[in-house]
Amino acid sequence: MSAPEVRSATFVAETRAFASLPPVGLPEFAFIGRSNVGKSTLLNRLAARHSLARTSKTPGRTRGIIFYDLQLGELADQMRSGGNSGSSSSGPLLRLADLPGYGYARVSQAERRSWQQLLEGYAERRPTLVLFVVLVDARRGIEEEEQQLLEWLATLSIPSRLAFTKVDKLTASQRGQLRDTLRSRLPRIPTGAPLLVSGQTGDGIPELWAAILRALPGAASESAAPIVPNPH
Ligand SMILES: Nc1nc2c(ncn2[C@@H]2O[C@H](COP(=O)(O)OP(=O)(O)OP(=O)(O)O)[C@@H](O)[C@H]2O)c(=O)[nH]1
Ligand SMILES: [Mg+2]
């Protein structure tokens, strides 16, 4: 499995309030997770660009929702349709949304409230939202916040996919243990099979791309993770 060619990746907008979200356009894939989990690094890796999204060792780097539009090459069309598509010269267009990280202590109450409102408005009322990719640090595992987030998205019927980041920091046996733990917990995780990824090494990126492309409207359905259309 390989990742599709990303023909272009462009910054669209950064917004801190629901009222100033950019006009709806391409199908959107939102990346959410604890501060410092590696959201921006993963977006750069997906886009195959070094510095599209700003990354930082200091938590709390991304403060608003930042949107990027991607134009993919034709391999993406083949991945979407399970390999039977014709030979079109360019692939699909889609939008990635980098959300601010939660759980960062040095953020004021006011900023926390405004971020919460932005997230709720975005999740509940964005018609082009396709999928939430919920990122979890592979060394921390799923904590209370992630469990609540997954359950909240499920109550809104918003499809979500869990991805464990920074798996390059795990030994092979720790990765095996994580997979075993996830398999035993799966019935309690309201999402498709979790992905193991690394923005640093590119591990799991083709699988993450496959999940994104199969969730795109009009794509062949993915049997491991049925996609429920977002009714909002
Ligand atoms: N080893 C390793 N380090 C990573 C990986 N992804 C991110 N990092 C490091 O983790 C730190 C945070 O990465 P970011 O991508 O900025 O994290 P973020 O989730 O966007 O953070 P906020 O915007 O603050 O919420 C940086 O020092 C990255 O270099 C990864 O896959 N492996
Ligand atoms: Mg970030």
Coordinates of C-alpha atoms and ligand atoms in Angstrom, one line a residue:
M1 CA 0.0 0.0 0.0
S2 CA 1.3 3.5 -0.8
A3 CA 0.2 7.0 -0.2
P4 CA -1.3 9.1 -3.0
E5 CA 0.7 11.8 -4.6
V6 CA -0.3 15.2 -3.2
R7 CA -0.2 17.6 -6.2
S8 CA -0.8 20.7 -4.2
A9 CA -1.4 21.7 -0.6
T10 CA -2.5 25.2 0.3
F11 CA -3.3 27.1 3.4
V12 CA -7.0 28.2 3.3
A13 CA -7.7 30.0 6.6
E14 CA -7.2 30.1 10.4
T15 CA -10.3 30.7 12.4
R16 CA -10.9 31.1 16.2
A17 CA -14.7 31.6 16.1
F18 CA -17.6 29.7 14.5
A19 CA -18.9 32.8 12.8
S20 CA -15.6 33.3 10.9
L21 CA -15.2 29.7 9.6
P22 CA -14.3 29.8 5.9
P23 CA -17.2 29.2 3.5
V24 CA -18.0 25.5 3.1
G25 CA -16.2 23.9 0.1
L26 CA -14.4 20.6 -0.1
P27 CA -15.1 17.6 2.1
E28 CA -13.4 18.1 5.4
F29 CA -11.3 15.8 7.6
A30 CA -10.7 17.1 11.1
F31 CA -7.7 16.1 13.2
I32 CA -8.1 16.4 17.0
G33 CA -6.2 15.3 20.0
R34 CA -4.3 16.3 23.1
S35 CA -1.9 19.2 22.8
N36 CA 1.5 18.0 21.5
V37 CA 0.1 14.7 20.3
G38 CA 1.5 15.4 16.9
K39 CA -1.5 16.7 14.8
S40 CA 0.4 19.3 12.9
T41 CA 3.4 16.9 12.2
L42 CA 0.9 14.3 10.9
L43 CA -0.8 16.8 8.6
N44 CA 2.6 17.8 7.2
R45 CA 3.4 14.1 6.6
L46 CA 0.0 13.5 4.9
A47 CA 0.5 16.5 2.7
A48 CA 4.1 15.4 2.0
R49 CA 5.2 18.9 2.9
H50 CA 7.8 19.9 5.6
S51 CA 6.3 23.1 6.9
L52 CA 2.7 23.5 5.8
A53 CA 1.4 23.3 9.4
R54 CA 3.5 24.8 12.1
T55 CA 4.8 22.3 14.7
S56 CA 6.4 22.9 18.0
K57 CA 8.0 21.2 21.1
T58 CA 5.9 23.7 23.2
P59 CA 2.4 22.5 23.7
G60 CA -0.5 24.7 22.6
R61 CA 1.0 25.8 19.3
T62 CA -2.2 25.5 17.2
R63 CA -4.8 27.9 18.7
G64 CA -7.6 28.1 16.0
I65 CA -8.9 25.7 13.4
I66 CA -6.5 25.8 10.4
F67 CA -7.7 24.6 7.1
Y68 CA -5.6 23.2 4.2
D69 CA -6.9 22.2 0.7
L70 CA -5.2 19.3 -1.0
Q71 CA -5.3 18.2 -4.7
L72 CA -4.4 14.6 -5.1
G73 CA -3.0 12.6 -8.0
E74 CA -4.6 9.8 -9.8
L75 CA -3.5 7.0 -7.4
A76 CA -6.0 8.4 -5.0
D77 CA -8.8 7.6 -7.3
Q78 CA -7.7 4.0 -7.6
M79 CA -7.4 3.8 -3.8
R80 CA -10.9 5.1 -3.3
S81 CA -12.6 2.8 -5.7
G82 CA -10.6 -0.3 -4.7
G83 CA -8.4 -0.2 -7.8
N84 CA -11.0 -0.3 -10.6
S85 CA -11.1 3.4 -11.6
G86 CA -10.3 4.7 -15.1
S87 CA -7.2 6.7 -15.8
S88 CA -8.2 10.3 -14.9
S89 CA -5.3 12.8 -14.9
S90 CA -6.0 14.2 -11.5
G91 CA -7.5 12.8 -8.3
P92 CA -9.8 14.1 -5.6
L93 CA -9.8 17.4 -3.8
L94 CA -10.2 17.5 0.0
R95 CA -9.7 19.7 3.0
L96 CA -7.8 19.0 6.2
A97 CA -8.6 20.8 9.4
D98 CA -5.9 21.1 12.2
L99 CA -7.7 21.6 15.5
P100 CA -6.2 23.2 18.6
G101 CA -5.0 20.6 21.1
Y102 CA -6.9 20.1 24.4
G103 CA -5.5 19.4 27.8
Y104 CA -2.9 22.2 27.8
A105 CA -2.7 23.6 31.3
R106 CA -1.4 27.1 30.5
V107 CA -4.6 28.2 28.6
S108 CA -6.9 30.7 30.2
Q109 CA -10.5 29.7 31.2
A110 CA -11.8 32.2 28.7
E111 CA -9.8 30.7 25.9
R112 CA -10.8 27.2 26.9
R113 CA -14.5 28.2 26.7
S114 CA -14.2 29.9 23.4
W115 CA -12.3 26.8 22.0
Q116 CA -15.1 24.5 23.3
Q117 CA -17.8 26.7 21.6
L118 CA -15.8 26.6 18.3
L119 CA -15.4 22.8 18.5
E120 CA -19.1 22.2 19.3
G121 CA -20.3 24.6 16.5
Y122 CA -17.9 23.0 14.1
A123 CA -18.8 19.4 14.9
E124 CA -22.5 20.0 15.1
R125 CA -23.1 22.4 12.2
R126 CA -20.5 21.9 9.5
P127 CA -22.2 20.3 6.5
T128 CA -19.0 19.3 4.7
L129 CA -17.5 17.6 7.7
V130 CA -16.8 13.9 6.7
L131 CA -14.6 12.4 9.5
F132 CA -12.9 13.2 12.8
V133 CA -9.5 11.6 13.1
V134 CA -8.9 11.4 16.9
L135 CA -5.2 11.2 17.7
V136 CA -3.9 9.6 20.9
D137 CA -0.2 9.4 22.0
A138 CA 0.7 5.7 21.7
R139 CA 2.6 5.9 25.0
R140 CA -0.3 7.4 26.9
G141 CA -3.2 5.4 25.5
I142 CA -6.8 6.4 25.6
E143 CA -7.6 8.6 28.6
E144 CA -10.9 10.0 29.9
E145 CA -10.9 13.0 27.4
E146 CA -10.5 10.7 24.4
Q147 CA -13.2 8.3 25.6
Q148 CA -15.6 11.3 26.1
L149 CA -14.7 12.8 22.8
L150 CA -15.3 9.5 20.9
E151 CA -18.7 9.0 22.7
W152 CA -19.7 12.6 22.0
L153 CA -18.9 12.3 18.3
A154 CA -20.9 9.0 18.3
T155 CA -23.9 10.7 19.8
L156 CA -23.8 13.3 17.0
S157 CA -23.4 10.4 14.5
I158 CA -20.2 11.9 13.3
P159 CA -17.8 9.2 12.0
S160 CA -14.5 9.1 13.8
R161 CA -11.3 7.1 13.4
L162 CA -8.8 6.6 16.2
A163 CA -5.1 6.9 15.3
F164 CA -2.2 6.3 17.8
T165 CA 0.6 8.7 17.1
K166 CA 4.4 8.6 17.6
V167 CA 4.5 4.8 17.3
D168 CA 8.2 5.2 16.3
K169 CA 8.8 5.7 20.0
L170 CA 7.5 2.2 20.8
T171 CA 9.5 -1.0 20.5
A172 CA 8.2 -3.8 18.2
S173 CA 6.9 -5.7 21.3
Q174 CA 5.2 -2.5 22.7
R175 CA 3.4 -2.1 19.3
G176 CA 2.3 -5.7 19.5
Q177 CA 1.0 -5.1 23.1
L178 CA -0.9 -2.0 22.0
R179 CA -2.5 -3.9 19.1
D180 CA -3.6 -6.7 21.5
T181 CA -5.0 -4.2 24.1
L182 CA -6.9 -2.5 21.3
R183 CA -8.3 -5.7 20.0
S184 CA -9.6 -6.6 23.5
R185 CA -11.1 -3.1 24.0
L186 CA -12.6 -2.7 20.5
P187 CA -16.2 -3.3 21.5
R188 CA -16.0 -0.3 23.8
I189 CA -14.5 2.0 21.1
P190 CA -17.2 3.4 18.9
T191 CA -15.0 3.7 15.8
G192 CA -13.3 1.6 13.1
A193 CA -10.1 -0.3 13.7
P194 CA -7.5 2.1 15.3
L195 CA -4.5 3.0 13.1
L196 CA -0.9 3.1 14.3
V197 CA 0.9 6.1 12.8
S198 CA 4.0 8.2 13.0
G199 CA 4.3 11.7 11.5
Q200 CA 8.1 11.4 12.0
T201 CA 8.8 8.2 10.1
G202 CA 5.7 7.9 7.9
D203 CA 4.6 4.6 9.5
G204 CA 0.8 4.0 9.0
I205 CA 0.4 6.9 6.5
P206 CA -0.8 4.8 3.6
E207 CA -3.3 3.2 5.9
L208 CA -4.5 6.6 7.1
W209 CA -4.8 7.8 3.5
A210 CA -6.8 4.8 2.6
A211 CA -9.2 5.5 5.5
I212 CA -9.6 9.1 4.4
L213 CA -10.1 8.3 0.8
R214 CA -12.7 5.6 1.5
A215 CA -14.6 8.0 3.7
L216 CA -14.8 10.6 0.9
P217 CA -18.3 11.0 -0.5
G218 CA -18.8 8.7 -3.5
A219 CA -16.0 6.3 -2.5
A220 CA -16.4 2.5 -2.2
S221 CA -17.4 1.7 1.4
E222 CA -14.9 0.4 3.8
S223 CA -16.1 -2.8 5.5
A224 CA -14.0 -2.5 8.6
A225 CA -15.3 1.0 9.4
P226 CA -18.8 1.7 8.2
I227 CA -19.2 5.4 7.5
V228 CA -22.4 7.0 8.7
P229 CA -23.2 10.2 6.8
N230 CA -23.1 13.3 9.0
P231 CA -26.8 14.5 9.2
H232 CA -25.9 18.0 10.4
Ligands
LIG1 N1 9.0 10.9 17.8 C1 8.0 11.5 17.2 N2 7.8 12.8 17.6 C2 6.7 13.5 17.0 C3 5.8 12.8 16.1 N3 4.9 13.7 15.8 C4 5.2 14.9 16.4 N4 6.3 14.7 17.2 C5 6.9 15.8 18.0 O1 6.0 16.2 19.0 C6 6.0 17.6 19.2 C7 4.6 18.2 18.9 O2 4.3 18.0 17.6 P1 3.1 18.9 16.9 O3 2.9 18.2 15.6 O4 3.4 20.3 16.9 O5 1.9 18.6 17.9 P2 0.4 19.2 17.9 O6 -0.5 18.1 18.3 O7 0.1 19.9 16.6 O8 0.5 20.2 19.1 P3 -0.4 21.5 19.4 O9 -0.6 22.3 18.1 O10 0.3 22.2 20.4 O11 -1.7 21.0 19.9 C8 7.1 18.1 18.2 O12 8.3 18.2 19.0 C9 7.2 17.0 17.2 O13 8.5 17.0 16.6 C10 6.1 11.4 15.8 O14 5.4 10.8 15.1 N5 7.2 10.9 16.4
MG2 MG -0.4 21.8 16.2

